Coordinates of C-alpha atoms in Angstrom, one line a residue:
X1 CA 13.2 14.8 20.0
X2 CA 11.2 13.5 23.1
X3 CA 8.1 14.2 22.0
X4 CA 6.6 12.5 18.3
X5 CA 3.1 13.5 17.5
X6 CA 2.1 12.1 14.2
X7 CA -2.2 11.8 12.5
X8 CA -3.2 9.7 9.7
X9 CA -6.0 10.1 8.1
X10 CA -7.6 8.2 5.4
X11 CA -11.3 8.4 3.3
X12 CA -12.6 5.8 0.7
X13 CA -15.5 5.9 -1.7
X14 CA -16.4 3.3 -3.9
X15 CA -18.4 0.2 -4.5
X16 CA -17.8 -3.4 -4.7
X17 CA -19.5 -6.7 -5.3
X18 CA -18.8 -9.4 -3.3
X19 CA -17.2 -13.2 -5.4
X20 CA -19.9 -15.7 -5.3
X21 CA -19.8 -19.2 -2.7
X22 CA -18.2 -22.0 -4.8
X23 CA -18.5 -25.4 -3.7
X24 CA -19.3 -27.0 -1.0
X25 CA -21.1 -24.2 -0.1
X26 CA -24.7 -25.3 -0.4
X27 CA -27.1 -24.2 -3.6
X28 CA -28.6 -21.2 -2.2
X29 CA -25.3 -19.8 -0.7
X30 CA -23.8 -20.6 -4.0
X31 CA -26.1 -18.5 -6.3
X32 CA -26.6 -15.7 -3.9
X33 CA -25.7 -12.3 -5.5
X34 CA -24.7 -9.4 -2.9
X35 CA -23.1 -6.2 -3.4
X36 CA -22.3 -2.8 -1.7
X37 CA -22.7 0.0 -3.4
X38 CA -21.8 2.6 -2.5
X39 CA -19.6 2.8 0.6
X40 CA -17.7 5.3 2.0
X41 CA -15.0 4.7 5.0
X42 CA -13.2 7.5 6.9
X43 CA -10.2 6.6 9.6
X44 CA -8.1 8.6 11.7
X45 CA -5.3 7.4 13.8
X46 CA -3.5 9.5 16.0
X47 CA -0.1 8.1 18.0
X48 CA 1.6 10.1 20.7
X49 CA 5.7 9.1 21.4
X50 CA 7.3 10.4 24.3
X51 CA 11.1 9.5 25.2
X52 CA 11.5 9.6 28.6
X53 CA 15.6 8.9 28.8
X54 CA 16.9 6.4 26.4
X55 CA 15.9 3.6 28.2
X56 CA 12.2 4.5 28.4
X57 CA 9.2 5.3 26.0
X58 CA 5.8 6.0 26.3
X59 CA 3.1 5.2 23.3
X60 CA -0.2 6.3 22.9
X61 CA -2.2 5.6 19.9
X62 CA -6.1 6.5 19.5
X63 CA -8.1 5.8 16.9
X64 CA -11.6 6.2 15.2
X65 CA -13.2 4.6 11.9
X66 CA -16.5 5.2 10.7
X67 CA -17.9 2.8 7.8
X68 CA -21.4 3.2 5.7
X69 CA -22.5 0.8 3.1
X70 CA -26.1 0.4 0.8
X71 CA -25.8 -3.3 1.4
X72 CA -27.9 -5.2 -1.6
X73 CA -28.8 -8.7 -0.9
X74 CA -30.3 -11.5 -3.4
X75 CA -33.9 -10.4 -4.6
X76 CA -36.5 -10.5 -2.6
X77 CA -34.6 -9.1 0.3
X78 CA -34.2 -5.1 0.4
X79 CA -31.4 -3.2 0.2
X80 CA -30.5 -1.8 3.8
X81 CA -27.8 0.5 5.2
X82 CA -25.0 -1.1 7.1
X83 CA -23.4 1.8 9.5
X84 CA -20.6 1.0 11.9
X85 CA -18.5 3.0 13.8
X86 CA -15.0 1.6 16.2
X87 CA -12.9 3.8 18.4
X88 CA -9.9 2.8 20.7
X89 CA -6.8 3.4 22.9
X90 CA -4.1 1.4 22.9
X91 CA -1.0 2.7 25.7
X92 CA 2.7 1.0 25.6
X93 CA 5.6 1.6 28.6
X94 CA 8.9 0.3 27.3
X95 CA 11.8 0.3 29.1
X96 CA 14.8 -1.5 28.5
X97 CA 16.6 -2.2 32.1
X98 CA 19.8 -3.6 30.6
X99 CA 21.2 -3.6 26.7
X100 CA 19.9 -6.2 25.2
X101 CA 16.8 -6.6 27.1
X102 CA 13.3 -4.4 26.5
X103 CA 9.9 -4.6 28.3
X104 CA 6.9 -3.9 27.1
X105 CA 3.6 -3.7 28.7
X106 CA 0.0 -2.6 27.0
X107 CA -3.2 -1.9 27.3
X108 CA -5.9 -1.4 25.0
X109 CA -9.6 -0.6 24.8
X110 CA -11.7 -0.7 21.5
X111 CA -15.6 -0.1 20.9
X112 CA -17.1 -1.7 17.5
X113 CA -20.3 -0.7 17.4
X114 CA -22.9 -1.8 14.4
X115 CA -26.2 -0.3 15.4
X116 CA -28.0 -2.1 12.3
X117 CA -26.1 -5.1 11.9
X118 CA -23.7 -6.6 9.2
X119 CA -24.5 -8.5 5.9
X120 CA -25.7 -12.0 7.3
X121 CA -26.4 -10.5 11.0
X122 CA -28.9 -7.4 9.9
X123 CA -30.7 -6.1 11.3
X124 CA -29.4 -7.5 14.7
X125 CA -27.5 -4.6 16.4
X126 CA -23.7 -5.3 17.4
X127 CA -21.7 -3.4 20.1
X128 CA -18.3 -5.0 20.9
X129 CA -16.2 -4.1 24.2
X130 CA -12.6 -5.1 23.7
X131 CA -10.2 -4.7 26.9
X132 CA -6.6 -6.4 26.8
X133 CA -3.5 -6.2 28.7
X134 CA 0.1 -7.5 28.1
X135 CA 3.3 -7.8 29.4
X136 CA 6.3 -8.9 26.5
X137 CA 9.9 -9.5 27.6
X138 CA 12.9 -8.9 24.3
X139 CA 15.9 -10.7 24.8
X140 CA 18.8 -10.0 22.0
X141 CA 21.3 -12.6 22.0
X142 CA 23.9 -11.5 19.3
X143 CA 21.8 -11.4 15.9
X144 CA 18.7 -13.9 17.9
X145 CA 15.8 -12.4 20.0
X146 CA 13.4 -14.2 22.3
X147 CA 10.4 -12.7 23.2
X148 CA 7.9 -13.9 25.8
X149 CA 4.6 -12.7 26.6

Protein backbone atom coordinates (compact mmCIF):
# COMPACT_ATOMS: atom_id res chain seq x y z
CA UNK A 1 0.00 0.00 0.00
CA UNK A 2 2.87 2.59 -0.08
CA UNK A 3 3.86 2.20 -3.31
CA UNK A 4 1.08 2.78 -6.50
CA UNK A 5 2.56 2.25 -9.93
CA UNK A 6 -0.04 2.55 -12.50
CA UNK A 7 0.67 3.09 -17.06
CA UNK A 8 -1.79 4.28 -19.48
CA UNK A 9 -1.56 3.90 -22.66
CA UNK A 10 -3.52 4.98 -25.45
CA UNK A 11 -3.28 4.83 -29.75
CA UNK A 12 -5.63 6.59 -32.28
CA UNK A 13 -5.98 6.20 -36.06
CA UNK A 14 -8.29 8.06 -37.97
CA UNK A 15 -8.90 11.10 -40.11
CA UNK A 16 -10.73 14.23 -39.80
CA UNK A 17 -11.67 17.31 -41.66
CA UNK A 18 -11.50 20.38 -40.04
CA UNK A 19 -15.37 22.90 -39.86
CA UNK A 20 -14.94 25.74 -42.20
CA UNK A 21 -14.25 29.81 -40.84
CA UNK A 22 -17.77 31.43 -40.61
CA UNK A 23 -18.10 35.01 -40.46
CA UNK A 24 -16.22 37.47 -39.65
CA UNK A 25 -13.56 35.58 -40.71
CA UNK A 26 -12.35 37.12 -43.92
CA UNK A 27 -13.21 35.47 -47.59
CA UNK A 28 -10.25 33.44 -48.00
CA UNK A 29 -10.24 32.08 -44.42
CA UNK A 30 -13.88 31.43 -44.93
CA UNK A 31 -13.66 29.16 -48.03
CA UNK A 32 -10.47 27.47 -47.12
CA UNK A 33 -10.87 23.58 -47.11
CA UNK A 34 -8.20 21.64 -44.85
CA UNK A 35 -8.23 18.15 -43.64
CA UNK A 36 -5.92 15.52 -42.02
CA UNK A 37 -6.04 12.42 -43.19
CA UNK A 38 -4.74 10.10 -41.83
CA UNK A 39 -3.40 10.54 -38.33
CA UNK A 40 -2.23 8.40 -35.95
CA UNK A 41 -1.48 9.54 -32.08
CA UNK A 42 0.17 7.25 -29.50
CA UNK A 43 0.43 8.36 -25.52
CA UNK A 44 1.78 6.84 -22.61
CA UNK A 45 1.57 8.14 -19.10
CA UNK A 46 3.15 6.65 -16.39
CA UNK A 47 2.55 8.00 -12.49
CA UNK A 48 4.48 6.73 -9.57
CA UNK A 49 2.61 7.15 -5.75
CA UNK A 50 4.61 6.60 -2.78
CA UNK A 51 3.04 7.01 0.82
CA UNK A 52 5.53 7.98 2.97
CA UNK A 53 3.39 8.01 6.62
CA UNK A 54 -0.04 9.23 6.31
CA UNK A 55 0.71 12.61 6.39
CA UNK A 56 3.07 12.58 3.38
CA UNK A 57 2.98 11.52 -0.45
CA UNK A 58 5.22 11.64 -3.14
CA UNK A 59 3.89 11.82 -7.07
CA UNK A 60 5.66 11.32 -9.96
CA UNK A 61 4.03 11.33 -13.37
CA UNK A 62 6.02 11.05 -16.84
CA UNK A 63 4.76 11.25 -19.89
CA UNK A 64 5.33 10.87 -23.71
CA UNK A 65 2.92 11.56 -26.87
CA UNK A 66 3.90 11.23 -30.29
CA UNK A 67 1.35 12.74 -33.11
CA UNK A 68 1.61 12.24 -37.17
CA UNK A 69 -0.79 13.81 -39.57
CA UNK A 70 -0.89 14.14 -43.80
CA UNK A 71 -1.96 17.64 -43.34
CA UNK A 72 -4.07 18.73 -46.75
CA UNK A 73 -4.39 22.42 -47.25
CA UNK A 74 -6.67 24.40 -49.89
CA UNK A 75 -5.35 23.64 -53.54
CA UNK A 76 -2.56 24.86 -54.70
CA UNK A 77 -0.69 24.24 -51.48
CA UNK A 78 0.69 20.46 -51.04
CA UNK A 79 -0.08 18.22 -48.70
CA UNK A 80 2.82 17.92 -45.99
CA UNK A 81 3.40 15.76 -42.96
CA UNK A 82 2.92 17.35 -39.59
CA UNK A 83 5.01 15.21 -36.87
CA UNK A 84 5.23 16.27 -33.26
CA UNK A 85 6.43 14.64 -30.47
CA UNK A 86 5.99 16.13 -26.23
CA UNK A 87 7.55 14.42 -23.21
CA UNK A 88 7.45 15.63 -19.49
CA UNK A 89 7.80 15.22 -15.68
CA UNK A 90 5.70 16.52 -13.47
CA UNK A 91 6.85 15.71 -9.29
CA UNK A 92 4.30 16.60 -6.23
CA UNK A 93 5.40 16.45 -2.24
CA UNK A 94 2.27 16.65 -0.13
CA UNK A 95 2.16 16.73 3.32
CA UNK A 96 -0.42 17.66 5.46
CA UNK A 97 1.19 19.13 8.92
CA UNK A 98 -2.10 19.42 10.82
CA UNK A 99 -5.83 17.78 9.89
CA UNK A 100 -7.37 19.87 7.90
CA UNK A 101 -4.47 21.50 6.33
CA UNK A 102 -2.40 19.94 3.12
CA UNK A 103 0.63 21.38 1.13
CA UNK A 104 1.47 20.86 -2.04
CA UNK A 105 4.41 21.77 -3.93
CA UNK A 106 5.34 20.89 -7.87
CA UNK A 107 7.46 20.89 -10.44
CA UNK A 108 7.17 20.21 -13.94
CA UNK A 109 9.17 20.10 -17.14
CA UNK A 110 7.58 19.41 -20.71
CA UNK A 111 9.27 19.35 -24.27
CA UNK A 112 6.80 19.97 -27.36
CA UNK A 113 8.75 19.63 -30.15
CA UNK A 114 7.22 20.04 -33.97
CA UNK A 115 10.24 19.64 -36.15
CA UNK A 116 8.07 20.59 -39.36
CA UNK A 117 5.61 22.90 -38.07
CA UNK A 118 1.72 22.95 -37.50
CA UNK A 119 -1.14 23.70 -40.01
CA UNK A 120 -0.82 27.66 -40.29
CA UNK A 121 3.01 27.62 -38.89
CA UNK A 122 4.57 24.87 -41.59
CA UNK A 123 7.02 24.41 -42.29
CA UNK A 124 8.56 26.65 -39.43
CA UNK A 125 10.06 24.20 -36.84
CA UNK A 126 8.59 24.51 -33.14
CA UNK A 127 10.51 23.27 -29.96
CA UNK A 128 8.79 24.43 -26.64
CA UNK A 129 10.66 24.26 -23.07
CA UNK A 130 8.07 24.42 -20.32
CA UNK A 131 9.49 24.68 -16.61
CA UNK A 132 7.03 25.51 -13.65
CA UNK A 133 7.04 25.45 -10.05
CA UNK A 134 4.26 25.80 -7.36
CA UNK A 135 3.54 25.89 -3.93
CA UNK A 136 -0.59 25.34 -2.92
CA UNK A 137 -1.78 25.62 0.70
CA UNK A 138 -5.57 23.41 1.46
CA UNK A 139 -7.37 24.70 4.19
CA UNK A 140 -10.73 22.52 5.18
CA UNK A 141 -12.96 24.50 7.29
CA UNK A 142 -15.94 22.05 8.03
CA UNK A 143 -17.50 21.24 4.47
CA UNK A 144 -15.39 24.77 2.88
CA UNK A 145 -11.78 24.62 1.55
CA UNK A 146 -9.43 27.50 0.70
CA UNK A 147 -6.69 26.95 -1.36
CA UNK A 148 -3.89 29.39 -2.10
CA UNK A 149 -1.15 29.21 -4.50
Amino acid sequence: EAVTLSLTAFALYGDRELERALPPADAATRNRIEAFDPFRNHIVVGKLRINESDTAATDVIASFAHREYTFQPTPPLPANMERDWEYGLRLTQTLQPARGNTLRFSGLFNRWECPTGKRFFWPRPADLWTYTAGVVDEQAFGRWRLNLG
